[in-house]
Amino acid sequence: MSEFIQLIVSGLSTGSIYALAAVGFTLLWQASQTINFAQGEFVMVPAFFVLVLTVKMGLPVWLAMPLAVILAVLILGALFKRLIVEPMFRHGTIPLVIATIALGILLKEMVKEFYSPLGQPFPSLFPQTVLKIGNASISVPDIANLIIAMGTIFALQLFLSGTRTGRSMQATAQNPDVAQILGVDIKRMVLYTFLINGALAAIASILITPIYLAKFSNGETLGLVAFIAAIVGGFNQIRGALVGGLLLGVIDNLSAAYFSSEYRQALPMLLLIVIILVRPQGLLGTAEGRTV
Amino acid sequence: MTTKMVRILFPLAALALLVLIPLGQGNYIIYVMTSWLMFSIAAMGLNLTLGYAGQISLAQASFMGIGAYITALLTLAGYHWVVGWVAAMGACFGIGLLLGYPALRVQHHFLAFVTLAFNTLVFLVLRNEEWLTGGNHGLVGMPRPSFFGISTGKNLEFYYFVLILFVISAAVFYWIVNSPWGRAFKALRENPVRAESLGVDTRRITLLAFAIGSAFGGGAGAIMSPLVQFIEPGSFALVHSLKILLMVVVGGAGLFYGPMLGAAVVILLPEFLRFTEGYYLMIYAALVIVLMVYSPTGLIGLGTKLWQQIRPQSEVRKDMSKGAQL
């Protein structure tokens, strides 16, 4: 039983980080029909911003991390939108899918070539101590990750539903034409979405990288998990991506322990196929009207 | 020269080139060209599913994998390669039909993810079922077939063998897209609801688009076994499906020569960029992004665009002379 609780808690912890990436993914899709196949690399890259700032430029970690978030917002948010998404907006989904796949390769190769092909140790924000609660031992970073990730998503939700800008962003996502008629600057709202995605990816990166090492190939699994979480939860809902992320984190942990470590990766895929066939709008999603 | 003559002469000239180029070349160049022909066949299949019928699939590499493993297992068990080839294409046709069922329910990005998940599942099965597939070590030593006493063991002979298969595949593909089926595929892509209202059985056509496209993938896989003579699950992972998708889109989706040109670019360009060493994948990825930004219809689209920039000048002059008359 104590083992079970441990697995659940650490599953929720990684799951909440997956959820960060998945929420960003969902936001981009809603605002601009961008399926970002480079989302995994977007989570991989900010860790290397931190490493460049600390190791190469000698900045302290507490300064490097906020700077890395800012860099991510500028490069993975604004620049990505300006250089790649904006010119392709009118061409439809598939060319953009190809372009983001290529962008993923580009980011991966650049990190590999200009930084290092080897896994790099990454500073952890929290002490690696383990708390004893009953018989279960729960590590402090797990709890801290869970709190920070959930807090970020909660704050985002508050921003989206509680402020004028946030509601304009939601309006843009739901119906850009009507939003524009009502005086919403939809271009600016779409840009905000990209900036937020950059920030979410950077936070996810800083939280998840100490668990593994910082490596150019980290994005491969992360990106896939973010897609699956977004779809399983519901593509048009932030709550959905959150639930999807948590669910995947827990399933991943439990299946590794109780099911089969060989087919551990298969379980999320099967879940994905079943969900898409049975409930294509996702667990929490609402059905979208079909356009002819 | 009329368009019709170009249509007949171009393939003949291209074929003559394909026959002549490898003569006197080293083994490596012949190998790269053979692998280009093989990937062209796989990309042709995806072009049918994606370019003509408009159903996105990110699972083409898994069908190559299924085809390659079936052929490998059968030829290693002593059957002739043709048996493996037919079995591979048949199995992929059947599995492709099954994979088409989700496409009846969901579209676009959802379909992309179902097929993506399918590819990963196939990869896991190939990796984990060691008793059948050899797991991570893969299968080694598949023999190259011989026909009527003519062996295809040497690289050049094998190249011509694959060239024949390529021509057959291209001919079948040409026939399909110019048949009523081909028009039904395009109707499905352009407007499924209207296609259905005009009496196209969209359900059957969707399934067929997947099944036929996958069978081409299986056929390409059947070539891979004796070509490389070593197969392992990593050769059929998701990145390779993305690579085949890249071939189709870079060349020009929905165009007959698109995937062949695309496969040439995806296979040969890295070879040309090899002198840049570590940077070649970066340059390559950057080129793809630039191409997609400037010409989402691929290289053929880019060519047409440039051609039209040169051509309509005479038309513009006519307009101007009209204006002068007024």
Coordinates of C-alpha atoms in Angstrom, one line a residue:
Chain A
M1 CA 0.0 0.0 0.0
S2 CA 2.8 2.4 0.9
E3 CA 4.5 1.6 -2.3
F4 CA 1.2 2.3 -4.2
I5 CA 1.0 5.7 -2.5
Q6 CA 4.6 6.5 -3.4
L7 CA 3.9 5.6 -7.0
I8 CA 0.8 7.7 -7.2
V9 CA 2.5 10.8 -5.7
S10 CA 5.5 10.6 -8.0
G11 CA 3.2 9.9 -10.9
L12 CA 1.2 13.0 -10.1
S13 CA 4.4 14.9 -9.8
T14 CA 5.7 14.0 -13.3
G15 CA 2.1 14.1 -14.6
S16 CA 1.7 17.7 -13.5
I17 CA 4.8 18.6 -15.5
Y18 CA 3.5 16.8 -18.5
A19 CA 0.3 18.8 -18.0
L20 CA 2.3 22.0 -18.3
A21 CA 3.5 21.0 -21.8
A22 CA 0.1 19.7 -22.7
V23 CA -1.6 22.9 -21.7
G24 CA 0.7 24.9 -23.8
F25 CA 0.1 22.5 -26.7
T26 CA -3.7 22.9 -26.3
L27 CA -3.5 26.7 -26.1
L28 CA -1.5 26.8 -29.4
W29 CA -4.0 24.6 -31.1
Q30 CA -7.0 26.6 -29.9
A31 CA -5.6 29.9 -30.8
S32 CA -4.0 29.2 -34.2
Q33 CA -4.6 25.5 -35.2
T34 CA -0.9 25.0 -34.8
I35 CA -0.1 21.3 -34.0
N36 CA 3.4 21.9 -32.5
F37 CA 5.4 18.8 -33.2
A38 CA 8.4 20.5 -31.7
Q39 CA 6.7 20.9 -28.3
G40 CA 8.9 18.2 -26.7
E41 CA 12.0 20.2 -28.0
F42 CA 10.5 23.4 -26.6
V43 CA 10.6 21.7 -23.2
M44 CA 14.1 20.4 -23.8
V45 CA 15.7 23.7 -24.9
P46 CA 15.1 26.0 -21.9
A47 CA 17.2 23.7 -19.7
F48 CA 20.1 24.5 -22.0
F49 CA 19.4 28.2 -21.7
V50 CA 19.9 27.7 -18.0
L51 CA 23.1 25.7 -18.5
V52 CA 24.5 28.2 -20.9
L53 CA 23.8 31.1 -18.5
T54 CA 25.2 29.3 -15.5
V55 CA 28.0 27.1 -16.8
K56 CA 29.3 29.2 -19.7
M57 CA 28.5 32.7 -18.5
G58 CA 28.9 32.1 -14.7
L59 CA 25.6 33.5 -13.6
P60 CA 24.0 32.3 -10.4
V61 CA 21.2 29.8 -10.7
W62 CA 18.5 32.0 -9.2
L63 CA 19.2 34.6 -11.9
A64 CA 19.7 32.2 -14.7
M65 CA 16.3 30.5 -14.3
P66 CA 14.1 33.6 -14.7
L67 CA 16.4 34.7 -17.6
A68 CA 15.9 31.3 -19.2
V69 CA 12.1 31.7 -18.9
I70 CA 12.4 35.2 -20.6
L71 CA 14.6 33.8 -23.4
A72 CA 12.1 31.0 -23.9
V73 CA 9.2 33.4 -24.1
L74 CA 11.1 35.5 -26.7
I75 CA 12.6 32.7 -28.8
L76 CA 10.2 29.8 -28.5
G77 CA 7.2 32.2 -28.3
A78 CA 7.6 35.4 -30.2
L79 CA 10.2 34.3 -32.7
F80 CA 8.6 31.0 -33.4
K81 CA 5.3 32.7 -34.2
R82 CA 6.9 35.5 -36.3
L83 CA 9.2 33.4 -38.4
I84 CA 7.4 30.1 -38.8
V85 CA 3.7 30.1 -37.8
E86 CA 2.7 33.5 -39.2
P87 CA 3.9 33.1 -42.8
M88 CA 2.3 29.7 -42.9
F89 CA -1.0 30.5 -41.2
R90 CA -3.0 30.5 -44.4
H91 CA -1.5 27.4 -45.9
G92 CA -3.4 24.9 -43.7
T93 CA -2.3 22.3 -41.2
I94 CA 0.0 19.9 -42.9
P95 CA 2.8 22.2 -44.1
L96 CA 2.9 23.7 -40.6
V97 CA 3.1 20.2 -39.2
I98 CA 6.1 19.5 -41.4
A99 CA 7.7 22.8 -40.5
T100 CA 7.4 22.1 -36.8
I101 CA 8.8 18.6 -37.2
A102 CA 11.8 20.1 -39.0
L103 CA 12.1 22.8 -36.3
G104 CA 12.2 20.0 -33.7
I105 CA 15.1 18.3 -35.6
L106 CA 16.8 21.7 -35.9
L107 CA 16.6 22.5 -32.2
K108 CA 17.8 19.0 -31.3
E109 CA 20.7 19.1 -33.6
M110 CA 21.7 22.6 -32.5
V111 CA 21.8 21.6 -28.9
K112 CA 23.8 18.4 -29.8
E113 CA 26.3 20.2 -31.9
F114 CA 26.8 23.5 -30.1
Y115 CA 26.4 22.4 -26.5
S116 CA 27.0 18.7 -26.0
P117 CA 25.7 15.3 -27.1
L118 CA 26.1 14.0 -23.6
G119 CA 23.6 14.2 -20.7
Q120 CA 24.4 17.2 -18.5
P121 CA 23.8 17.4 -14.7
F122 CA 21.2 20.1 -14.0
P123 CA 20.8 22.0 -10.8
S124 CA 17.7 21.1 -8.7
L125 CA 15.7 23.8 -7.1
F126 CA 14.9 21.6 -4.1
P127 CA 16.8 19.5 -1.6
Q128 CA 16.7 15.8 -2.4
T129 CA 15.3 14.8 1.0
V130 CA 12.7 12.2 1.6
L131 CA 9.8 12.6 3.9
K132 CA 8.3 9.7 5.8
I133 CA 4.5 9.8 5.9
G134 CA 3.3 6.6 7.5
N135 CA 5.2 3.9 5.7
A136 CA 5.4 5.8 2.4
S137 CA 8.5 7.8 1.7
I138 CA 7.8 10.8 -0.5
S139 CA 10.5 13.0 -1.9
V140 CA 10.5 16.7 -1.4
P141 CA 11.2 17.6 -5.1
D142 CA 8.1 15.5 -6.1
I143 CA 5.9 17.5 -3.8
A144 CA 7.4 20.8 -4.9
N145 CA 7.1 20.0 -8.6
L146 CA 3.5 19.1 -8.1
I147 CA 2.8 22.4 -6.2
I148 CA 4.6 24.6 -8.7
A149 CA 3.2 23.0 -11.8
M150 CA -0.4 23.0 -10.4
G151 CA 0.1 26.5 -9.2
T152 CA 1.2 27.7 -12.6
I153 CA -1.8 26.1 -14.3
F154 CA -4.2 27.4 -11.7
A155 CA -2.7 30.9 -12.1
L156 CA -3.1 30.6 -15.9
Q157 CA -6.7 29.5 -15.5
L158 CA -7.3 32.5 -13.2
F159 CA -5.7 34.8 -15.8
L160 CA -7.8 33.4 -18.6
S161 CA -11.1 33.6 -16.9
G162 CA -10.6 36.5 -14.6
T163 CA -8.9 39.2 -16.6
R164 CA -10.1 41.1 -19.6
T165 CA -7.1 40.0 -21.7
G166 CA -7.6 36.4 -20.7
R167 CA -11.2 36.5 -21.7
S168 CA -10.3 38.1 -25.0
M169 CA -7.9 35.3 -25.6
Q170 CA -10.6 32.8 -24.9
A171 CA -12.9 34.6 -27.3
T172 CA -10.2 34.5 -29.9
A173 CA -9.7 30.8 -29.5
Q174 CA -13.4 30.0 -29.7
N175 CA -14.4 32.3 -32.6
P176 CA -11.8 34.6 -34.0
D177 CA -14.2 36.3 -36.5
V178 CA -16.8 37.3 -33.9
A179 CA -14.0 38.2 -31.5
Q180 CA -12.6 40.6 -34.1
I181 CA -16.0 42.1 -34.7
L182 CA -16.4 42.8 -31.0
G183 CA -13.1 44.7 -31.0
V184 CA -10.6 42.1 -29.8
D185 CA -7.2 42.5 -31.2
I186 CA -6.9 38.9 -32.2
K187 CA -3.4 39.1 -33.6
R188 CA -2.2 40.3 -30.2
M189 CA -4.2 37.6 -28.4
V190 CA -2.6 34.9 -30.6
L191 CA 0.8 36.3 -29.9
Y192 CA 0.1 36.2 -26.1
T193 CA -0.8 32.5 -26.5
F194 CA 2.6 31.8 -28.1
L195 CA 4.3 33.8 -25.3
I196 CA 2.5 31.8 -22.6
N197 CA 3.4 28.5 -24.3
G198 CA 7.1 29.6 -24.3
A199 CA 6.8 30.3 -20.5
L200 CA 5.0 27.0 -19.8
A201 CA 7.6 25.1 -21.7
A202 CA 10.4 26.8 -19.8
I203 CA 8.8 26.1 -16.4
A204 CA 8.2 22.4 -17.4
S205 CA 11.8 22.3 -18.5
I206 CA 13.3 23.6 -15.3
L207 CA 11.1 21.2 -13.2
I208 CA 11.6 18.0 -15.2
T209 CA 15.3 18.3 -16.2
P210 CA 16.7 17.6 -12.7
I211 CA 14.8 14.2 -12.8
Y212 CA 16.6 13.1 -15.9
L213 CA 19.8 14.8 -17.2
A214 CA 19.7 17.7 -19.6
K215 CA 20.1 15.9 -23.0
F216 CA 19.3 16.9 -26.6
S217 CA 17.0 13.9 -27.0
N218 CA 14.8 14.6 -24.0
G219 CA 12.1 16.1 -26.1
E220 CA 11.3 12.9 -28.0
T221 CA 9.2 11.3 -25.3
L222 CA 8.1 14.5 -23.7
G223 CA 6.5 15.8 -26.9
L224 CA 4.6 12.5 -27.4
V225 CA 3.4 12.5 -23.9
A226 CA 2.2 16.1 -24.3
F227 CA 0.2 15.2 -27.4
I228 CA -1.4 12.2 -25.8
A229 CA -2.2 14.1 -22.6
A230 CA -3.8 16.9 -24.6
I231 CA -5.9 14.5 -26.6
V232 CA -6.9 12.1 -23.8
G233 CA -8.0 15.0 -21.7
G234 CA -9.8 17.0 -24.4
F235 CA -8.2 19.1 -27.0
N236 CA -10.3 22.2 -26.4
Q237 CA -10.0 22.5 -22.6
I238 CA -7.2 23.5 -20.3
R239 CA -8.7 21.3 -17.6
G240 CA -8.6 18.4 -20.0
A241 CA -4.9 18.8 -20.7
L242 CA -4.4 18.9 -16.9
V243 CA -6.3 15.8 -16.2
G244 CA -4.7 14.1 -19.2
G245 CA -1.2 14.9 -18.0
L246 CA -1.9 13.7 -14.4
L247 CA -3.5 10.6 -15.7
L248 CA -0.6 9.8 -17.9
G249 CA 2.0 10.4 -15.2
V250 CA 0.2 8.0 -12.8
I251 CA -0.5 5.4 -15.5
D252 CA 3.1 5.5 -16.6
N253 CA 4.3 4.9 -13.0
L254 CA 1.8 2.2 -12.1
S255 CA 2.3 0.3 -15.4
A256 CA 6.1 0.2 -14.9
A257 CA 5.6 -1.2 -11.4
Y258 CA 2.7 -3.6 -11.8
F259 CA 2.3 -4.3 -15.6
S260 CA 5.2 -4.8 -17.8
S261 CA 8.2 -2.5 -18.2
E262 CA 8.6 -3.6 -21.8
Y263 CA 5.1 -2.5 -22.8
R264 CA 5.0 0.5 -20.5
Q265 CA 5.2 2.9 -23.4
A266 CA 2.3 1.0 -25.1
L267 CA -0.3 1.8 -22.5
P268 CA -0.6 5.5 -23.2
M269 CA -0.8 4.7 -26.9
L270 CA -3.6 2.2 -26.4
L271 CA -5.4 4.7 -24.1
L272 CA -5.0 7.3 -26.9
I273 CA -6.5 5.0 -29.6
V274 CA -9.4 4.0 -27.3
I275 CA -10.2 7.6 -26.3
I276 CA -10.0 8.8 -29.9
L277 CA -12.3 6.1 -31.1
V278 CA -14.8 6.2 -28.2
R279 CA -14.7 9.8 -27.2
P280 CA -12.8 11.9 -29.8
Q281 CA -13.5 15.1 -27.9
G282 CA -11.5 13.8 -25.0
L283 CA -12.5 12.9 -21.4
L284 CA -13.4 16.5 -20.4
G285 CA -13.8 18.0 -23.9
T286 CA -16.9 19.2 -25.5
A287 CA -17.8 18.1 -29.0
E288 CA -16.8 20.6 -31.7
G289 CA -19.2 21.3 -34.6
R290 CA -18.1 19.7 -37.8
T291 CA -17.3 22.1 -40.6
V292 CA -18.2 21.1 -44.1
Chain B
M1 CA 6.0 19.7 -78.4
T2 CA 2.6 19.1 -77.0
T3 CA 1.8 18.3 -73.4
K4 CA 0.8 14.8 -74.3
M5 CA 4.2 14.1 -75.9
V6 CA 5.9 15.5 -72.8
R7 CA 3.8 13.2 -70.7
I8 CA 5.0 10.2 -72.6
L9 CA 8.6 11.3 -73.3
F10 CA 9.4 12.4 -69.8
P11 CA 9.0 9.1 -68.0
L12 CA 10.9 7.3 -70.9
A13 CA 13.8 9.7 -70.6
A14 CA 13.8 9.5 -66.8
L15 CA 13.7 5.7 -67.1
A16 CA 16.6 5.7 -69.5
L17 CA 18.6 7.8 -67.1
L18 CA 17.7 5.5 -64.2
V19 CA 19.1 2.6 -66.3
L20 CA 22.3 4.4 -67.3
I21 CA 23.3 6.3 -64.2
P22 CA 24.4 3.4 -62.0
L23 CA 26.6 1.9 -64.6
G24 CA 30.2 2.1 -63.6
Q25 CA 29.4 3.7 -60.2
G26 CA 30.7 2.4 -56.9
N27 CA 28.7 0.2 -54.6
Y28 CA 27.8 3.0 -52.2
I29 CA 26.1 5.2 -54.9
I30 CA 24.2 2.2 -56.2
Y31 CA 23.1 1.4 -52.7
V32 CA 21.9 5.0 -52.1
M33 CA 20.0 4.9 -55.4
T34 CA 18.4 1.6 -54.6
S35 CA 17.3 2.9 -51.3
W36 CA 15.8 6.0 -53.0
L37 CA 13.7 3.8 -55.3
M38 CA 12.5 1.8 -52.3
F39 CA 11.5 4.9 -50.4
S40 CA 9.8 6.3 -53.5
I41 CA 7.5 3.3 -53.5
A42 CA 6.7 3.8 -49.8
A43 CA 6.2 7.5 -50.4
M44 CA 3.9 6.8 -53.4
G45 CA 1.7 4.8 -51.1
L46 CA 1.5 7.7 -48.6
N47 CA 0.9 10.1 -51.4
L48 CA -2.2 8.1 -52.3
T49 CA -3.5 8.2 -48.7
L50 CA -2.5 11.8 -48.0
G51 CA -2.0 13.6 -51.2
Y52 CA -4.9 12.2 -53.2
A53 CA -7.4 11.0 -50.5
G54 CA -6.5 13.7 -47.9
Q55 CA -6.2 11.2 -45.0
I56 CA -3.1 12.0 -43.0
S57 CA -1.1 9.0 -41.9
L58 CA 2.0 8.9 -39.7
A59 CA 2.4 5.2 -39.9
Q60 CA 3.9 4.5 -43.2
A61 CA 7.2 3.3 -41.7
S62 CA 5.4 0.8 -39.6
F63 CA 3.9 -0.8 -42.7
M64 CA 7.4 -0.9 -44.2
G65 CA 8.4 -2.6 -41.0
I66 CA 5.6 -5.1 -41.1
G67 CA 6.4 -5.9 -44.8
A68 CA 10.1 -6.1 -44.1
Y69 CA 9.7 -8.5 -41.1
I70 CA 7.2 -10.7 -43.0
T71 CA 9.5 -11.0 -46.0
A72 CA 12.5 -11.6 -43.7
L73 CA 10.8 -14.4 -41.8
L74 CA 9.5 -16.1 -44.9
T75 CA 12.7 -15.9 -46.9
L76 CA 14.7 -17.1 -43.8
A77 CA 12.3 -20.0 -43.6
G78 CA 13.3 -20.9 -47.1
Y79 CA 10.4 -19.5 -49.2
H80 CA 11.1 -17.5 -52.3
W81 CA 11.1 -13.8 -52.0
V82 CA 8.0 -13.4 -54.2
V83 CA 6.0 -15.3 -51.6
G84 CA 7.3 -12.8 -49.0
W85 CA 6.5 -9.9 -51.2
V86 CA 2.9 -11.0 -51.9
A87 CA 2.4 -11.9 -48.2
A88 CA 3.8 -8.5 -47.1
M89 CA 1.6 -6.5 -49.4
G90 CA -1.4 -8.6 -48.5
A91 CA -0.9 -8.3 -44.8
C92 CA -0.3 -4.6 -45.1
F93 CA -3.4 -4.2 -47.2
G94 CA -5.4 -6.0 -44.4
I95 CA -3.9 -4.0 -41.6
G96 CA -4.2 -0.8 -43.5
L97 CA -7.9 -1.5 -43.9
L98 CA -8.2 -1.9 -40.2
L99 CA -6.2 1.3 -39.6
G100 CA -8.6 3.1 -41.9
Y101 CA -11.6 2.5 -39.6
P102 CA -10.6 5.3 -37.2
A103 CA -10.4 7.6 -40.2
L104 CA -14.2 7.0 -40.6
R105 CA -14.7 8.5 -37.2
V106 CA -12.1 11.1 -36.8
Q107 CA -10.2 13.5 -39.1
H108 CA -7.2 15.7 -39.5
H109 CA -5.0 16.0 -36.3
F110 CA -6.9 13.2 -34.5
L111 CA -6.2 10.8 -37.3
A112 CA -2.5 11.9 -37.3
F113 CA -2.3 10.9 -33.7
V114 CA -4.1 7.6 -34.1
T115 CA -1.7 6.6 -36.8
L116 CA 1.2 7.9 -34.8
A117 CA 0.2 5.8 -31.9
F118 CA -0.2 2.8 -34.2
N119 CA 3.4 3.3 -35.4
T120 CA 4.7 3.3 -31.9
L121 CA 2.7 0.2 -31.0
V122 CA 4.2 -1.7 -34.0
F123 CA 7.6 -0.5 -33.0
L124 CA 7.1 -1.8 -29.4
V125 CA 5.8 -5.2 -30.7
L126 CA 8.8 -5.6 -33.0
R127 CA 11.2 -4.7 -30.1
N128 CA 9.6 -6.8 -27.4
E129 CA 8.5 -10.0 -29.1
E130 CA 12.0 -11.5 -29.3
W131 CA 10.9 -15.0 -30.1
L132 CA 9.6 -13.8 -33.5
T133 CA 11.4 -10.7 -34.4
G134 CA 14.8 -11.1 -32.6
G135 CA 14.0 -8.0 -30.5
N136 CA 16.6 -5.3 -30.5
H137 CA 19.1 -7.5 -32.4
G138 CA 16.8 -7.7 -35.3
L139 CA 17.0 -10.2 -38.1
V140 CA 20.2 -10.8 -40.2
G141 CA 21.2 -12.5 -43.4
M142 CA 18.1 -12.4 -45.6
P143 CA 19.1 -13.8 -49.0
R144 CA 18.7 -11.8 -52.2
P145 CA 16.3 -13.6 -54.5
S146 CA 17.1 -15.1 -57.9
F147 CA 14.7 -15.4 -60.8
F148 CA 15.0 -18.1 -63.4
G149 CA 18.6 -18.7 -62.6
I150 CA 19.5 -15.0 -62.6
S151 CA 20.8 -14.0 -59.2
T152 CA 20.3 -10.4 -57.8
G153 CA 23.0 -10.9 -55.3
K154 CA 25.3 -8.2 -56.6
N155 CA 24.4 -4.6 -55.9
L156 CA 24.0 -3.5 -59.5
E157 CA 21.8 -6.5 -60.4
F158 CA 19.7 -5.8 -57.3
Y159 CA 19.4 -2.2 -58.3
Y160 CA 17.8 -3.2 -61.7
F161 CA 15.6 -5.7 -59.9
V162 CA 14.3 -2.9 -57.6
L163 CA 14.0 -0.6 -60.6
I164 CA 11.7 -3.1 -62.2
L165 CA 9.6 -3.2 -59.1
F166 CA 9.6 0.6 -59.0
V167 CA 8.4 0.8 -62.5
I168 CA 5.6 -1.7 -61.8
S169 CA 4.6 0.2 -58.7
A170 CA 4.6 3.5 -60.5
A171 CA 2.5 2.1 -63.3
V172 CA 0.0 0.6 -60.8
F173 CA -0.1 3.9 -59.0
Y174 CA -0.6 5.9 -62.2
W175 CA -3.4 3.5 -63.2
I176 CA -5.1 3.9 -59.8
V177 CA -5.0 7.7 -59.7
N178 CA -6.3 8.0 -63.2
S179 CA -9.1 5.4 -62.7
P180 CA -12.5 6.3 -61.3
W181 CA -11.1 5.4 -57.9
G182 CA -8.5 8.1 -58.3
R183 CA -11.2 10.6 -58.9
A184 CA -13.2 9.3 -56.0
F185 CA -10.0 9.8 -53.8
K186 CA -9.7 13.4 -54.9
A187 CA -13.4 14.0 -54.3
L188 CA -12.9 12.7 -50.8
R189 CA -10.0 15.0 -50.2
E190 CA -11.8 18.1 -51.6
N191 CA -15.1 17.7 -50.0
P192 CA -16.2 14.5 -48.3
V193 CA -19.8 15.6 -47.8
R194 CA -20.3 16.6 -51.4
A195 CA -18.6 13.5 -52.6
E196 CA -21.0 11.4 -50.6
S197 CA -24.0 13.3 -51.9
L198 CA -22.8 12.6 -55.4
G199 CA -22.9 8.9 -54.8
V200 CA -19.3 8.2 -53.9
D201 CA -19.2 5.5 -51.2
T202 CA -16.8 7.6 -49.0
R203 CA -16.6 4.8 -46.3
R204 CA -15.3 2.3 -48.8
I205 CA -13.0 4.9 -50.5
T206 CA -11.5 6.0 -47.2
L207 CA -10.7 2.4 -46.2
L208 CA -9.3 1.7 -49.6
A209 CA -7.1 4.7 -49.6
F210 CA -5.5 3.5 -46.4
A211 CA -5.3 -0.1 -47.5
I212 CA -3.7 0.5 -50.9
G213 CA -1.3 3.1 -49.5
S214 CA -0.3 0.7 -46.8
A215 CA 0.2 -2.1 -49.3
F216 CA 2.7 0.1 -51.1
G217 CA 4.5 0.5 -47.8
G218 CA 4.5 -3.2 -47.3
G219 CA 6.0 -3.6 -50.8
A220 CA 8.8 -1.2 -50.0
G221 CA 9.4 -3.1 -46.8
A222 CA 9.7 -6.3 -48.7
I223 CA 12.5 -4.7 -50.7
M224 CA 14.3 -3.5 -47.6
S225 CA 14.8 -7.0 -46.2
P226 CA 17.1 -8.2 -49.0
L227 CA 18.5 -4.8 -49.7
V228 CA 20.0 -4.1 -46.3
Q229 CA 20.0 -7.7 -45.2
F230 CA 19.6 -6.6 -41.6
I231 CA 16.4 -5.2 -40.1
E232 CA 15.8 -3.9 -36.6
P233 CA 12.9 -2.1 -34.9
G234 CA 14.7 1.2 -34.9
S235 CA 14.5 1.4 -38.8
F236 CA 10.7 1.6 -38.5
A237 CA 10.3 4.0 -35.6
L238 CA 8.2 7.1 -35.8
V239 CA 11.0 9.3 -37.1
H240 CA 11.0 7.3 -40.3
S241 CA 7.3 7.7 -40.8
L242 CA 7.9 11.4 -40.4
K243 CA 10.7 11.1 -42.9
I244 CA 8.3 9.5 -45.5
L245 CA 5.7 12.2 -44.8
L246 CA 8.5 14.7 -45.4
M247 CA 9.2 13.1 -48.8
V248 CA 5.6 13.4 -49.8
V249 CA 5.1 17.0 -48.7
V250 CA 8.5 18.3 -49.8
G251 CA 8.1 16.8 -53.3
G252 CA 4.5 17.9 -53.6
A253 CA 1.5 16.0 -52.2
G254 CA -1.1 14.9 -54.6
L255 CA 1.2 15.1 -57.6
F256 CA 2.4 12.0 -59.5
Y257 CA 6.1 12.8 -59.4
G258 CA 6.0 14.5 -56.0
P259 CA 7.0 11.6 -53.8
M260 CA 9.8 10.5 -56.2
L261 CA 11.3 14.0 -56.2
G262 CA 10.7 14.2 -52.4
A263 CA 12.4 10.9 -51.7
A264 CA 15.3 12.0 -53.9
V265 CA 15.7 15.1 -51.8
V266 CA 15.3 13.4 -48.4
I267 CA 17.7 10.5 -49.3
L268 CA 20.2 12.3 -51.5
L269 CA 20.4 15.8 -50.0
P270 CA 22.0 14.5 -46.7
E271 CA 24.6 12.7 -48.9
F272 CA 25.4 16.0 -50.7
L273 CA 25.5 17.9 -47.4
R274 CA 27.8 15.3 -45.9
F275 CA 30.8 17.6 -46.3
T276 CA 29.2 19.9 -43.7
E277 CA 29.6 17.0 -41.2
G278 CA 27.7 17.6 -38.0
Y279 CA 25.8 20.5 -39.5
Y280 CA 24.0 18.7 -42.2
L281 CA 20.9 17.8 -40.3
M282 CA 20.6 21.4 -39.2
I283 CA 21.0 22.8 -42.7
Y284 CA 18.6 20.2 -43.9
A285 CA 15.9 21.0 -41.3
A286 CA 16.4 24.8 -41.9
L287 CA 15.9 24.2 -45.7
V288 CA 12.7 22.3 -45.0
I289 CA 11.3 25.1 -42.9
V290 CA 12.2 27.7 -45.5
L291 CA 10.6 25.6 -48.2
M292 CA 7.4 25.1 -46.3
V293 CA 7.2 28.8 -45.5
Y294 CA 7.7 29.8 -49.2
S295 CA 6.0 27.0 -51.0
P296 CA 3.8 24.7 -48.9
T297 CA 2.9 22.7 -52.1
G298 CA 6.5 21.4 -52.1
L299 CA 9.3 21.6 -54.7
I300 CA 7.0 21.0 -57.7
G301 CA 4.8 23.8 -56.5
L302 CA 7.8 26.0 -56.2
G303 CA 8.9 25.1 -59.7
T304 CA 5.4 25.9 -61.1
K305 CA 5.4 29.2 -59.2
L306 CA 8.8 30.2 -60.7
W307 CA 7.7 29.0 -64.2
Q308 CA 4.6 31.1 -64.0
Q309 CA 6.6 34.1 -62.9
I310 CA 8.5 33.8 -66.2
R311 CA 5.6 32.9 -68.4
P312 CA 2.7 35.3 -67.8
Q313 CA 4.9 38.2 -68.9
S314 CA 3.4 37.9 -72.3
E315 CA -0.1 38.0 -70.8
V316 CA 0.8 41.1 -68.9
R317 CA 1.9 42.7 -72.1
K318 CA -1.4 41.9 -73.7
D319 CA -3.2 43.5 -70.8
M320 CA -1.1 46.6 -71.2
S321 CA -1.7 46.8 -74.9
K322 CA -5.4 46.4 -74.2
G323 CA -5.1 49.3 -71.8
A324 CA -3.2 51.3 -74.4
Q325 CA -6.1 50.7 -76.9
L326 CA -8.6 52.1 -74.4

